[in-house]
mmCIF file of N, CA and C in Angstrom:
data_model
loop_
_atom_site.group_PDB
_atom_site.id
_atom_site.type_symbol
_atom_site.label_atom_id
_atom_site.label_comp_id
_atom_site.label_asym_id
_atom_site.label_seq_id
_atom_site.Cartn_x
_atom_site.Cartn_y
_atom_site.Cartn_z
ATOM 1 N N MET A 731 0.819 -1.197 0.000
ATOM 2 C CA MET A 731 0.000 0.000 0.000
ATOM 3 C C MET A 731 0.865 1.265 0.000
ATOM 4 N N ARG A 732 1.931 1.261 0.775
ATOM 5 C CA ARG A 732 2.796 2.443 0.814
ATOM 6 C C ARG A 732 3.426 2.714 -0.545
ATOM 7 N N ARG A 733 3.821 1.644 -1.218
ATOM 8 C CA ARG A 733 4.435 1.816 -2.537
ATOM 9 C C ARG A 733 3.439 2.438 -3.516
ATOM 10 N N ALA A 734 2.203 1.985 -3.468
ATOM 11 C CA ALA A 734 1.165 2.541 -4.343
ATOM 12 C C ALA A 734 0.953 4.023 -4.051
ATOM 13 N N ARG A 735 0.967 4.383 -2.782
ATOM 14 C CA ARG A 735 0.802 5.797 -2.413
ATOM 15 C C ARG A 735 1.971 6.635 -2.915
ATOM 16 N N ARG A 736 3.182 6.085 -2.790
ATOM 17 C CA ARG A 736 4.355 6.818 -3.275
ATOM 18 C C ARG A 736 4.279 7.025 -4.785
ATOM 19 N N LYS A 737 3.858 5.977 -5.499
ATOM 20 C CA LYS A 737 3.739 6.095 -6.953
ATOM 21 C C LYS A 737 2.670 7.121 -7.329
ATOM 22 N N ALA A 738 1.544 7.079 -6.625
ATOM 23 C CA ALA A 738 0.462 8.031 -6.903
ATOM 24 C C ALA A 738 0.915 9.457 -6.596
ATOM 25 N N ARG A 739 1.618 9.633 -5.492
ATOM 26 C CA ARG A 739 2.108 10.966 -5.122
ATOM 27 C C ARG A 739 3.108 11.466 -6.165
ATOM 28 N N SER A 740 3.986 10.587 -6.600
ATOM 29 C CA SER A 740 4.974 10.957 -7.614
ATOM 30 C C SER A 740 4.295 11.349 -8.926
ATOM 31 N N ALA A 741 3.301 10.582 -9.335
ATOM 32 C CA ALA A 741 2.564 10.898 -10.568
ATOM 33 C C ALA A 741 1.848 12.241 -10.438
ATOM 34 N N ALA A 742 1.256 12.496 -9.286
ATOM 35 C CA ALA A 742 0.558 13.767 -9.063
ATOM 36 C C ALA A 742 1.540 14.937 -9.112
ATOM 37 N N GLN A 743 2.704 14.762 -8.507
ATOM 38 C CA GLN A 743 3.709 15.825 -8.525
ATOM 39 C C GLN A 743 4.190 16.106 -9.948
ATOM 40 N N LYS A 744 4.368 15.050 -10.740
ATOM 41 C CA LYS A 744 4.781 15.229 -12.135
ATOM 42 C C LYS A 744 3.689 15.936 -12.938
ATOM 43 N N ALA A 745 2.437 15.585 -12.682
ATOM 44 C CA ALA A 745 1.325 16.233 -13.385
ATOM 45 C C ALA A 745 1.267 17.720 -13.047
ATOM 46 N N VAL A 746 1.408 18.048 -11.771
ATOM 47 C CA VAL A 746 1.376 19.454 -11.355
ATOM 48 C C VAL A 746 2.529 20.222 -11.996
ATOM 49 N N ALA A 747 3.714 19.638 -12.010
ATOM 50 C CA ALA A 747 4.870 20.301 -12.626
ATOM 51 C C ALA A 747 4.633 20.533 -14.117
ATOM 52 N N SER A 748 4.052 19.550 -14.788
ATOM 53 C CA SER A 748 3.763 19.678 -16.216
ATOM 54 C C SER A 748 2.736 20.779 -16.471
ATOM 55 N N ILE A 749 1.694 20.811 -15.665
ATOM 56 C CA ILE A 749 0.644 21.827 -15.816
ATOM 57 C C ILE A 749 1.219 23.221 -15.571
ATOM 58 N N ARG A 750 1.988 23.373 -14.500
ATOM 59 C CA ARG A 750 2.588 24.681 -14.197
ATOM 60 C C ARG A 750 3.494 25.157 -15.326
ATOM 61 N N SER A 751 4.311 24.257 -15.821
ATOM 62 C CA SER A 751 5.218 24.606 -16.914
ATOM 63 C C SER A 751 4.438 25.050 -18.149
ATOM 64 N N SER A 752 3.398 24.321 -18.469
ATOM 65 C CA SER A 752 2.579 24.639 -19.638
ATOM 66 C C SER A 752 1.862 25.975 -19.463
ATOM 67 N N ILE A 753 1.311 26.198 -18.293
ATOM 68 C CA ILE A 753 0.561 27.428 -18.030
ATOM 69 C C ILE A 753 1.477 28.649 -18.011
ATOM 70 N N ASN A 754 2.727 28.456 -17.633
ATOM 71 C CA ASN A 754 3.666 29.586 -17.629
ATOM 72 C C ASN A 754 3.821 30.209 -19.009
ATOM 73 N N ILE A 755 3.602 29.442 -20.045
ATOM 74 C CA ILE A 755 3.659 29.978 -21.409
ATOM 75 C C ILE A 755 2.630 31.096 -21.570
ATOM 76 N N LEU A 756 1.486 30.938 -20.917
ATOM 77 C CA LEU A 756 0.419 31.938 -21.036
ATOM 78 C C LEU A 756 0.806 33.279 -20.423
ATOM 79 N N ALA A 757 1.762 33.282 -19.506
ATOM 80 C CA ALA A 757 2.214 34.545 -18.922
ATOM 81 C C ALA A 757 2.843 35.440 -19.986
ATOM 82 N N HIS A 758 3.453 34.826 -20.987
ATOM 83 C CA HIS A 758 4.111 35.582 -22.050
ATOM 84 C C HIS A 758 3.289 35.636 -23.342
ATOM 85 N N HIS A 759 2.407 34.659 -23.511
ATOM 86 C CA HIS A 759 1.598 34.567 -24.731
ATOM 87 C C HIS A 759 0.145 34.234 -24.369
ATOM 88 N N PRO A 760 -0.554 35.144 -23.707
ATOM 89 C CA PRO A 760 -1.898 34.831 -23.207
ATOM 90 C C PRO A 760 -2.938 34.555 -24.287
ATOM 91 N N GLN A 761 -2.688 34.969 -25.504
ATOM 92 C CA GLN A 761 -3.649 34.706 -26.570
ATOM 93 C C GLN A 761 -3.347 33.399 -27.299
ATOM 94 N N ALA A 762 -2.385 32.636 -26.794
ATOM 95 C CA ALA A 762 -2.000 31.381 -27.447
ATOM 96 C C ALA A 762 -3.092 30.323 -27.351
ATOM 97 N N GLY A 763 -3.899 30.374 -26.313
ATOM 98 C CA GLY A 763 -4.971 29.395 -26.163
ATOM 99 C C GLY A 763 -6.067 29.606 -27.190
ATOM 100 N N ARG A 764 -6.869 28.586 -27.370
ATOM 101 C CA ARG A 764 -7.953 28.684 -28.356
ATOM 102 C C ARG A 764 -9.240 29.151 -27.672
ATOM 103 N N PRO A 765 -10.016 29.975 -28.373
ATOM 104 C CA PRO A 765 -11.305 30.414 -27.817
ATOM 105 C C PRO A 765 -12.215 29.208 -27.572
ATOM 106 N N ILE A 766 -13.034 29.301 -26.553
ATOM 107 C CA ILE A 766 -13.967 28.227 -26.217
ATOM 108 C C ILE A 766 -15.251 28.446 -27.011
ATOM 109 N N GLU A 767 -15.698 27.398 -27.683
ATOM 110 C CA GLU A 767 -16.925 27.495 -28.480
ATOM 111 C C GLU A 767 -18.098 27.934 -27.614
ATOM 112 N N ASP A 768 -18.977 28.701 -28.194
ATOM 113 C CA ASP A 768 -20.218 29.156 -27.552
ATOM 114 C C ASP A 768 -19.981 30.043 -26.335
ATOM 115 N N MET A 769 -18.795 30.632 -26.230
ATOM 116 C CA MET A 769 -18.514 31.564 -25.138
ATOM 117 C C MET A 769 -17.878 32.815 -25.732
ATOM 118 N N GLU A 770 -17.834 33.864 -24.943
ATOM 119 C CA GLU A 770 -17.195 35.099 -25.390
ATOM 120 C C GLU A 770 -15.727 34.827 -25.694
ATOM 121 N N ILE A 771 -15.151 35.602 -26.601
ATOM 122 C CA ILE A 771 -13.782 35.394 -27.071
ATOM 123 C C ILE A 771 -12.754 35.458 -25.936
ATOM 124 N N GLU A 772 -13.083 36.139 -24.847
ATOM 125 C CA GLU A 772 -12.147 36.275 -23.733
ATOM 126 C C GLU A 772 -11.907 34.955 -22.997
ATOM 127 N N PHE A 773 -12.832 34.008 -23.131
ATOM 128 C CA PHE A 773 -12.687 32.712 -22.470
ATOM 129 C C PHE A 773 -11.941 31.770 -23.401
ATOM 130 N N ARG A 774 -10.840 31.211 -22.891
ATOM 131 C CA ARG A 774 -9.969 30.406 -23.734
ATOM 132 C C ARG A 774 -9.576 29.122 -23.012
ATOM 133 N N GLU A 775 -9.029 28.189 -23.781
ATOM 134 C CA GLU A 775 -8.537 26.943 -23.192
ATOM 135 C C GLU A 775 -7.137 26.660 -23.713
ATOM 136 N N TRP A 776 -6.357 26.020 -22.870
ATOM 137 C CA TRP A 776 -4.971 25.723 -23.185
ATOM 138 C C TRP A 776 -4.716 24.246 -22.876
ATOM 139 N N PRO A 777 -4.457 23.434 -23.911
ATOM 140 C CA PRO A 777 -4.230 22.006 -23.688
ATOM 141 C C PRO A 777 -2.830 21.727 -23.148
ATOM 142 N N ASN A 778 -2.725 20.690 -22.341
ATOM 143 C CA ASN A 778 -1.451 20.244 -21.794
ATOM 144 C C ASN A 778 -1.419 18.724 -21.871
ATOM 145 N N ASP A 779 -0.629 18.194 -22.778
ATOM 146 C CA ASP A 779 -0.513 16.738 -22.897
ATOM 147 C C ASP A 779 0.251 16.182 -21.710
ATOM 148 N N PHE A 780 -0.290 15.116 -21.128
ATOM 149 C CA PHE A 780 0.371 14.445 -20.014
ATOM 150 C C PHE A 780 -0.214 13.046 -19.910
ATOM 151 N N GLY A 781 0.642 12.055 -19.914
ATOM 152 C CA GLY A 781 0.160 10.683 -19.809
ATOM 153 C C GLY A 781 -0.679 10.302 -21.008
ATOM 154 N N ASN A 782 -1.711 9.504 -20.764
ATOM 155 C CA ASN A 782 -2.565 9.019 -21.850
ATOM 156 C C ASN A 782 -3.508 10.079 -22.394
ATOM 157 N N SER A 783 -3.811 11.080 -21.603
ATOM 158 C CA SER A 783 -4.783 12.079 -22.024
ATOM 159 C C SER A 783 -4.197 13.474 -21.886
ATOM 160 N N GLY A 784 -4.199 14.003 -20.712
ATOM 161 C CA GLY A 784 -3.689 15.339 -20.465
ATOM 162 C C GLY A 784 -4.729 16.193 -19.770
ATOM 163 N N TYR A 785 -4.489 17.471 -19.775
ATOM 164 C CA TYR A 785 -5.330 18.416 -19.059
ATOM 165 C C TYR A 785 -5.677 19.587 -19.966
ATOM 166 N N ILE A 786 -6.739 20.269 -19.618
ATOM 167 C CA ILE A 786 -7.150 21.497 -20.290
ATOM 168 C C ILE A 786 -7.227 22.587 -19.220
ATOM 169 N N ALA A 787 -6.508 23.674 -19.443
ATOM 170 C CA ALA A 787 -6.595 24.829 -18.553
ATOM 171 C C ALA A 787 -7.607 25.794 -19.159
ATOM 172 N N LEU A 788 -8.586 26.171 -18.381
ATOM 173 C CA LEU A 788 -9.588 27.155 -18.806
ATOM 174 C C LEU A 788 -9.202 28.496 -18.187
ATOM 175 N N TYR A 789 -9.180 29.542 -19.006
ATOM 176 C CA TYR A 789 -8.791 30.840 -18.472
ATOM 177 C C TYR A 789 -9.525 31.968 -19.184
ATOM 178 N N HIS A 790 -9.458 33.128 -18.581
ATOM 179 C CA HIS A 790 -10.088 34.330 -19.117
ATOM 180 C C HIS A 790 -8.978 35.345 -19.374
ATOM 181 N N PHE A 791 -8.972 35.919 -20.570
ATOM 182 C CA PHE A 791 -7.988 36.946 -20.912
ATOM 183 C C PHE A 791 -8.733 38.191 -21.363
ATOM 184 N N ASP A 792 -8.591 39.274 -20.597
ATOM 185 C CA ASP A 792 -9.335 40.503 -20.884
ATOM 186 C C ASP A 792 -8.553 41.511 -21.719
ATOM 187 N N GLY A 793 -7.445 41.096 -22.276
ATOM 188 C CA GLY A 793 -6.616 41.996 -23.065
ATOM 189 C C GLY A 793 -5.354 42.411 -22.341
ATOM 190 N N SER A 794 -5.375 42.298 -21.007
ATOM 191 C CA SER A 794 -4.174 42.640 -20.241
ATOM 192 C C SER A 794 -3.831 41.599 -19.179
ATOM 193 N N THR A 795 -4.822 40.892 -18.677
ATOM 194 C CA THR A 795 -4.593 39.929 -17.606
ATOM 195 C C THR A 795 -5.232 38.590 -17.938
ATOM 196 N N ALA A 796 -4.469 37.523 -17.740
ATOM 197 C CA ALA A 796 -5.002 36.165 -17.898
ATOM 198 C C ALA A 796 -5.257 35.596 -16.506
ATOM 199 N N VAL A 797 -6.464 35.085 -16.284
ATOM 200 C CA VAL A 797 -6.842 34.515 -14.994
ATOM 201 C C VAL A 797 -7.209 33.051 -15.202
ATOM 202 N N LEU A 798 -6.495 32.170 -14.524
ATOM 203 C CA LEU A 798 -6.777 30.741 -14.601
ATOM 204 C C LEU A 798 -8.072 30.456 -13.857
ATOM 205 N N LEU A 799 -9.010 29.790 -14.522
ATOM 206 C CA LEU A 799 -10.316 29.496 -13.929
ATOM 207 C C LEU A 799 -10.428 28.056 -13.456
ATOM 208 N N ALA A 800 -9.860 27.126 -14.223
ATOM 209 C CA ALA A 800 -9.974 25.707 -13.872
ATOM 210 C C ALA A 800 -8.973 24.898 -14.681
ATOM 211 N N VAL A 801 -8.652 23.733 -14.156
ATOM 212 C CA VAL A 801 -7.855 22.751 -14.883
ATOM 213 C C VAL A 801 -8.624 21.446 -14.804
ATOM 214 N N ARG A 802 -8.874 20.831 -15.956
ATOM 215 C CA ARG A 802 -9.644 19.580 -16.011
ATOM 216 C C ARG A 802 -8.881 18.541 -16.817
ATOM 217 N N TYR A 803 -9.236 17.272 -16.578
ATOM 218 C CA TYR A 803 -8.746 16.216 -17.458
ATOM 219 C C TYR A 803 -9.337 16.466 -18.834
ATOM 220 N N GLN A 804 -8.584 16.181 -19.883
ATOM 221 C CA GLN A 804 -9.124 16.353 -21.231
ATOM 222 C C GLN A 804 -10.360 15.494 -21.435
ATOM 223 N N SER A 805 -10.378 14.306 -20.846
ATOM 224 C CA SER A 805 -11.545 13.429 -21.011
ATOM 225 C C SER A 805 -12.798 14.038 -20.378
ATOM 226 N N GLU A 806 -12.646 14.795 -19.291
ATOM 227 C CA GLU A 806 -13.789 15.470 -18.661
ATOM 228 C C GLU A 806 -14.301 16.606 -19.536
ATOM 229 N N ALA A 807 -13.394 17.197 -20.296
ATOM 230 C CA ALA A 807 -13.750 18.336 -21.136
ATOM 231 C C ALA A 807 -14.244 17.902 -22.513
ATOM 232 N N GLY A 808 -14.356 16.593 -22.737
ATOM 233 C CA GLY A 808 -14.895 16.092 -23.993
ATOM 234 C C GLY A 808 -13.868 15.835 -25.076
ATOM 235 N N TYR A 809 -12.604 15.686 -24.705
ATOM 236 C CA TYR A 809 -11.553 15.434 -25.697
ATOM 237 C C TYR A 809 -11.129 13.987 -25.645
#
């Protein structure tokens, strides 16, 4: 059981590091994400490949500031 917990913790730490690294790109290129269908242009998503699926970061960019709203598994977001 301890080994399984260590592996799960390690995987979670790697996922967080991958997400942070990917999201840091938005600090310099906030319009790099794609607009979300059926929403105002300010709402965007940024994919992050990780493992078998990956994550989608949802954020709002008002022209000067990008605000992270959520991070979901790509499978939860319909990908």
